[in-house]
Amino acid sequence: MSVLFMFPGQGSQRAGMLHALPVDPAVVQTLAEARDALGTDPLTLDTAEALRSTVAVQLCLLIAGVAVARTLVRQDAAPDMVAGLSIGAWPAAVVAGVLEFSDALRLVRLRGQLMEDAYPSGYGMAVTAGLTEPEVAAIVAQVNSAATPAYVANLNAERQIVVAGNDAALTQVMARAQAAGASTATRLCMAVPSHCPLLDAQAAELAAAAAKVTAHTPQLTYVSSSRARALFRANLIVEDLAWNMARPVLWHDTMRHALERGARMAVEVPGGGTLARLAHGVFADDAVLDAGGGLDAVRVRIQRQRRVDGL
């Protein structure tokens, strides 16, 4: 049996998330490393006011994901495979051994700053449920223009599609989606238009910075959510990380690819339930776990299954 750790993207943040991390030596070490790399106390990043910043949000998700994953590894409940949605790809790469945590912190801080500087206001993302990707793409094609840019950004599930664009475009997309029969069409807690060509220039700048860090061959299977397939070369993974802000997220296909590669248990790390709910459409219900519900239960389930499998 292979265990997949899934790391969520922006929108899963919550105030106090770093303060709520488990009491464990791995967490203490992770916070200390973050403090050294960033030159500031990471525990100042998770207030409600601080989380208005894209930079703070992305750093919190990176730190929390690495901290909880390291805690499970220390407790002999390590993953065999990792995947992350958007910013979640960065803690996935750290856990896979591709990037040093310190390098990831500095690059993610740059990532968030580039995105925030490019689109300080007036842009974001909206999620539709109940319509297929072709149906949403047709709506986007009707709305997209120089004045109202709109792009299909995330294919989270067969009938959960995210659109990126400016406020006017998203208002039109949501109204048209509801008129076309969408069960929901709502704005996400996102201040930038991720996963579309609006961030091409910023992705290129991040890629140039990322190319200067030392990357390592992954020690676990790393599945790209931009390509929905496993990547095994360090330079390709770093390129994938840098460019994922401007590329659509193929999350549903990523989960199916992980299943095809042998993943039989999917654990959302650090937790929150968003990815766990999406995984239920691919994995057996009793094989999907949310680390936010308690690490002891996750550890016991992983260890028990590995004993059954003789691993």
mmCIF file with all atom_site columns, C-alpha atoms in Angstrom, residues 50 62 131 143 220 284:
data_model
loop_
_atom_site.group_PDB
_atom_site.id
_atom_site.type_symbol
_atom_site.label_atom_id
_atom_site.label_alt_id
_atom_site.label_comp_id
_atom_site.label_asym_id
_atom_site.label_entity_id
_atom_site.label_seq_id
_atom_site.pdbx_PDB_ins_code
_atom_site.Cartn_x
_atom_site.Cartn_y
_atom_site.Cartn_z
_atom_site.occupancy
_atom_site.B_iso_or_equiv
_atom_site.pdbx_formal_charge
_atom_site.auth_seq_id
_atom_site.auth_comp_id
_atom_site.auth_asym_id
_atom_site.auth_atom_id
_atom_site.pdbx_PDB_model_num
ATOM 1 C CA . ALA A 1 50  ? -1.594  39.217 8.663   1.00 0.00 ? 50  ALA A CA 1
ATOM 2 C CA . LEU A 1 62  ? 4.160   25.969 3.576   1.00 0.00 ? 62  LEU A CA 1
ATOM 3 C CA . LEU A 1 131 ? -21.192 22.079 -14.132 1.00 0.00 ? 131 LEU A CA 1
ATOM 4 C CA . VAL A 1 143 ? -16.995 36.503 -20.766 1.00 0.00 ? 143 VAL A CA 1
ATOM 5 C CA . LEU A 1 220 ? 9.383   9.951  -2.604  1.00 0.00 ? 220 LEU A CA 1
ATOM 6 C CA . ALA A 1 284 ? -12.444 4.560  -1.156  1.00 0.00 ? 284 ALA A CA 1
#
